[in-house]
Short mmCIF file of C-alpha atoms in Angstrom, two decimals:
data_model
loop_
_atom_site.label_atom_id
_atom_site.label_comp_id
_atom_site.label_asym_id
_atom_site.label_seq_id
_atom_site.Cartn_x
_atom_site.Cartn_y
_atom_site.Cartn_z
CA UNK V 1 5.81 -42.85 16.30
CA UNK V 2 4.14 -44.59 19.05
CA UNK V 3 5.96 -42.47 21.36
CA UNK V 4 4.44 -39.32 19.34
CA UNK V 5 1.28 -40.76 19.67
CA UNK V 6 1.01 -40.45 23.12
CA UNK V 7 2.13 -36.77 23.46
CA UNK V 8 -0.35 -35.66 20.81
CA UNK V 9 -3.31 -37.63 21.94
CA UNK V 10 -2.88 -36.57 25.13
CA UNK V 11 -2.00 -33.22 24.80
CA UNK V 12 -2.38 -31.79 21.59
CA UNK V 13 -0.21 -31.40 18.16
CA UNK V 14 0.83 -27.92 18.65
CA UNK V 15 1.92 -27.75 22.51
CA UNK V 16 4.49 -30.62 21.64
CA UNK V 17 7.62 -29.80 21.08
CA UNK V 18 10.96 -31.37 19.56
CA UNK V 19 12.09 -31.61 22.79
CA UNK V 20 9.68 -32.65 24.66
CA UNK V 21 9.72 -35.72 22.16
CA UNK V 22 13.28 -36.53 22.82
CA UNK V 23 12.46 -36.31 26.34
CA UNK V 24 10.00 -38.81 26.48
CA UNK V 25 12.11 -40.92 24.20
CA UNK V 26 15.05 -40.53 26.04
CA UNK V 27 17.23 -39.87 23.43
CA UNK V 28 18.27 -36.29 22.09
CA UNK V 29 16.70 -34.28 19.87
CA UNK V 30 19.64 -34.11 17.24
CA UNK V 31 18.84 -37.97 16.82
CA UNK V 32 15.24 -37.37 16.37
CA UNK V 33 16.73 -35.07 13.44
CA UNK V 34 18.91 -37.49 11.73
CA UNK V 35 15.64 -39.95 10.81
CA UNK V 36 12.83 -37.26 10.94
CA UNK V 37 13.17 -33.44 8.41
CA UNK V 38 10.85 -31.80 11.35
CA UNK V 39 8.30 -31.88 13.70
CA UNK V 40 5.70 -31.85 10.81
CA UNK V 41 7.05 -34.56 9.28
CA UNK V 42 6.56 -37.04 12.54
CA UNK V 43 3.09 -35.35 12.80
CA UNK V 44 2.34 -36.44 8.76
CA UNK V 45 3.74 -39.90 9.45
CA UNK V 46 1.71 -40.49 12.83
CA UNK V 47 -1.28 -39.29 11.43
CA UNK V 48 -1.11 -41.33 8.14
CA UNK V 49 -0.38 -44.34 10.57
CA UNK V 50 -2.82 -43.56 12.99
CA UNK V 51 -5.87 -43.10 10.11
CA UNK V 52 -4.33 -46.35 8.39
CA UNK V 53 -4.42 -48.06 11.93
CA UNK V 54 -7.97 -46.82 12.63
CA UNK V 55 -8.77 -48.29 9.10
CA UNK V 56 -7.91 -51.48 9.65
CA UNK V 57 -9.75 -51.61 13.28
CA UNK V 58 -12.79 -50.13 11.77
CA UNK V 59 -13.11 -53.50 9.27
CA UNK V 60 -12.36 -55.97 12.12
CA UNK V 61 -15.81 -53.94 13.68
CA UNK V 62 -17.59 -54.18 10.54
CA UNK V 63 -16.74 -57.66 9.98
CA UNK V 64 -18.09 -58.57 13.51
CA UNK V 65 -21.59 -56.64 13.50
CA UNK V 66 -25.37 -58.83 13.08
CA UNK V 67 -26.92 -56.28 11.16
CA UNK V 68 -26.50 -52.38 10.43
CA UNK V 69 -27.78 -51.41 13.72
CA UNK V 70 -25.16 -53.25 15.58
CA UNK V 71 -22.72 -52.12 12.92
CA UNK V 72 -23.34 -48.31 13.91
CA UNK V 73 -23.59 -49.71 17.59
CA UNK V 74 -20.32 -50.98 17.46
CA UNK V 75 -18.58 -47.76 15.76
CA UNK V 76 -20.01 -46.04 18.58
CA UNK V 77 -18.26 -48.09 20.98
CA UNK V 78 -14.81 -48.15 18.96
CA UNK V 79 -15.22 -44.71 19.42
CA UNK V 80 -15.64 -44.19 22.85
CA UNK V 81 -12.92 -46.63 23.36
CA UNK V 82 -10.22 -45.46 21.10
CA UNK V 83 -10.50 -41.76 21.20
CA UNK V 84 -12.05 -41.02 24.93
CA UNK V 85 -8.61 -39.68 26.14
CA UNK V 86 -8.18 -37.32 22.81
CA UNK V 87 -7.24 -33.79 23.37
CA UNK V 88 -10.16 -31.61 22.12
CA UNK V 89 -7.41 -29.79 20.48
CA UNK V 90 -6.02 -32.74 18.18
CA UNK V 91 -8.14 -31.95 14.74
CA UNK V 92 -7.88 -28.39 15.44
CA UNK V 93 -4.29 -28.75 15.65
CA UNK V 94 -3.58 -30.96 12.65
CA UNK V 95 -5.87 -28.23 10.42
CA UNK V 96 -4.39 -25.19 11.35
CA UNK V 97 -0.76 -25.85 11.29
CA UNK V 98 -0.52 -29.55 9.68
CA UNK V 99 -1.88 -28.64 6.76
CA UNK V 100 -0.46 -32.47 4.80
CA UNK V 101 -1.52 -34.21 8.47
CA UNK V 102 -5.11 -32.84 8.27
CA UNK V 103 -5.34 -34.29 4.19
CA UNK V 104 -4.57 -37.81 5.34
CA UNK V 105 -7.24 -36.93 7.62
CA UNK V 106 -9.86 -35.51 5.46
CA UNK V 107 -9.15 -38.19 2.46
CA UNK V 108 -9.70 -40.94 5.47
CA UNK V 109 -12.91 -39.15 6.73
CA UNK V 110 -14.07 -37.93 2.91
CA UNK V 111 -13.09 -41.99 1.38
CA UNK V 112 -12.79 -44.65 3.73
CA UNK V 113 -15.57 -43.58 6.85
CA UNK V 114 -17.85 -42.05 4.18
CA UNK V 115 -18.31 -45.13 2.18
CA UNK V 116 -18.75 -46.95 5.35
CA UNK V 117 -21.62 -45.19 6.66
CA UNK V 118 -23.17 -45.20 2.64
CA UNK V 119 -22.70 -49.02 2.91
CA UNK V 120 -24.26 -49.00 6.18
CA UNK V 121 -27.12 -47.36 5.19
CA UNK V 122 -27.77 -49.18 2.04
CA UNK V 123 -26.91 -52.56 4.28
CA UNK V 124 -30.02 -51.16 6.91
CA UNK V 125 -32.47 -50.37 4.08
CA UNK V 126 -31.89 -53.77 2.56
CA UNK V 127 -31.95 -56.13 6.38
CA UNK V 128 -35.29 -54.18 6.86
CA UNK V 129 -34.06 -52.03 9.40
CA UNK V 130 -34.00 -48.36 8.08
CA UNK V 131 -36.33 -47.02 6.00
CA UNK V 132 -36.94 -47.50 2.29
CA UNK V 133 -36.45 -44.41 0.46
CA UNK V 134 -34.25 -42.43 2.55
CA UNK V 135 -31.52 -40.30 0.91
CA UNK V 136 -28.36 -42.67 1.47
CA UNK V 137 -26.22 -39.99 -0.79
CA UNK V 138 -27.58 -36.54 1.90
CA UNK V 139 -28.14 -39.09 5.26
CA UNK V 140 -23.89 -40.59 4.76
CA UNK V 141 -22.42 -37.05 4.73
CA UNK V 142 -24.76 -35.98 7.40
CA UNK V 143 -23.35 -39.02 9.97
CA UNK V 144 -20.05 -37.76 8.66
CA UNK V 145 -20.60 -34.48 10.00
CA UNK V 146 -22.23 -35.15 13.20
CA UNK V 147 -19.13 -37.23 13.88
CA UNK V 148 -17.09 -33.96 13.43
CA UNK V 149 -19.16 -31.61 15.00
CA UNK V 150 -18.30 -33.65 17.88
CA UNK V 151 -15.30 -32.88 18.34
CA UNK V 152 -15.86 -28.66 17.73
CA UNK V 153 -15.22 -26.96 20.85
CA UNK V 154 -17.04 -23.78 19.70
CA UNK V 155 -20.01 -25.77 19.38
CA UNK V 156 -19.98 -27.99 22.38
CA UNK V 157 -16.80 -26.37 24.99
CA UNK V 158 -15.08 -29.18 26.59
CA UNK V 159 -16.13 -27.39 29.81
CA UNK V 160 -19.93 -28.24 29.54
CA UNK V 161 -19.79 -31.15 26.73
CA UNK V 162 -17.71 -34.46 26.88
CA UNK V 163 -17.43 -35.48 22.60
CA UNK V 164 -18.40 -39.03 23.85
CA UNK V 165 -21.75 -37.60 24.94
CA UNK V 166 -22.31 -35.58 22.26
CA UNK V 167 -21.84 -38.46 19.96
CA UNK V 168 -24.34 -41.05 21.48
CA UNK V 169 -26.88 -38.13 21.55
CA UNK V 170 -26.50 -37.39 17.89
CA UNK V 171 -26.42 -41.37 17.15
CA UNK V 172 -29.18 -41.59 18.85
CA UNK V 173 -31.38 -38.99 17.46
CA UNK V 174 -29.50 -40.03 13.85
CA UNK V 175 -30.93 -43.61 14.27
CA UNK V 176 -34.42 -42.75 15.45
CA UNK V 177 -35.04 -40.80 12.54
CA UNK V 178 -34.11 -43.54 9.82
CA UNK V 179 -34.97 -46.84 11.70
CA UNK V 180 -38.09 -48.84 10.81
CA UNK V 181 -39.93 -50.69 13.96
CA UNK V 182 -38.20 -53.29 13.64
CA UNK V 183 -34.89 -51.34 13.69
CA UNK V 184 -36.62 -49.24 16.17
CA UNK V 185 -37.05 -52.47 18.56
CA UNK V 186 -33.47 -53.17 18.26
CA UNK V 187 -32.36 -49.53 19.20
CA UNK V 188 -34.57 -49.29 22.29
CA UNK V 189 -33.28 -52.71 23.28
CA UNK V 190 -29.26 -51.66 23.37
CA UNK V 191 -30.44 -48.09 25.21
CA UNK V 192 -32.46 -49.88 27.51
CA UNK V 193 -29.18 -52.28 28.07
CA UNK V 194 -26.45 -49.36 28.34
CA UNK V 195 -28.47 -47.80 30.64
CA UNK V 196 -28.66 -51.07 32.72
CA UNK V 197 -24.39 -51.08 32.53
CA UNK V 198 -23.90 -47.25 33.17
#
């Protein structure tokens, strides 16, 4: 798997081949086939370990954060870490010809990361740092999506956009709109501080 990994991240689902697996591994392909069906099997059993992996590094972040700003801070920053060397092509891949891959994705993204961000939200509201009132139930599914939309490279081309940007813009603008002051205070003192490190 972990050899897998670093094809696919690196380059893509679909551009790796069998062989180019075996390669890496140093072994031959016809052992690759006696413990793996096919090619989409190792790319359903990566993926399930990679989303179950990302899981459990997403708690050990949660468990860590002061409030729900530093919560969301600190997802931002797992994400820049762990997926700044993804290919652009990776979720594209895995939905278009992975179709069991992308539904350990979607059931990660659609269970797990939604009911973070709902938690999150309700969390903020209740530490005085997001509004009172806001629609937790529209504002989760819209954080969700922004996450996404990301990674689409019909909306934002790799060739003009880097994901990592686009995602501090739209956490950013995301935060601004929900934050009381004193959540507000908070978010103007980590910008003012990753500006000072950048």
């Amino acid at each position: 798997m972990e050899a897998s990994e670093v094809l696919f991240l690196k380059y893509g689902v679909k551009s790796i081949t069998m062989d180019e697996i075996a390669k890496h591994l140093g072994i031959s392909k016809k052992t690759i086939y006696q413990c793996y069906r096919d090619k989409d099997e190792i790319v359903y059993l990566w993926t399930k370990h990679w989303m179950d992996r990302d899981q459990e590094n997403m708690c050990e972040v949660f468990a860590a954060s002061a409030n729900a700003i530093d919560e969301l801070l600190r997802v931002s920053e797992h994400i820049r870490v762990n997926f700044a060397s993804i290919h652009a092509s990776l979720l594209f891949d895995l939905q278009k010809y992975h179709p069991q891959a992308w539904k350990i994705y979607l059931h990660h993204k659609r269970a797990f990361i939604l009911d973070r961000i709902t938690d999150n939200l309700r969390r903020g509201v209740s530490e005085g740092l997001y509004r009172p009132g806001i629609r937790i139930d529209i504002l989760a599914r819209l954080r969700l999506e922004q996450v996404q939309l990301a990674f689409d490279g019909g909306v934002f081309p790799i060739d003009t956009f880097h994901f990592i940007e686009v995602q501090e813009e739209f956490l950013s603008h995301f935060l601004r709109g929900i934050v009381t002051e004193k959540g507000l205070n908070l978010v103007d003192d980590f910008e003012k501080m990753r500006k000072r490190y950048n």
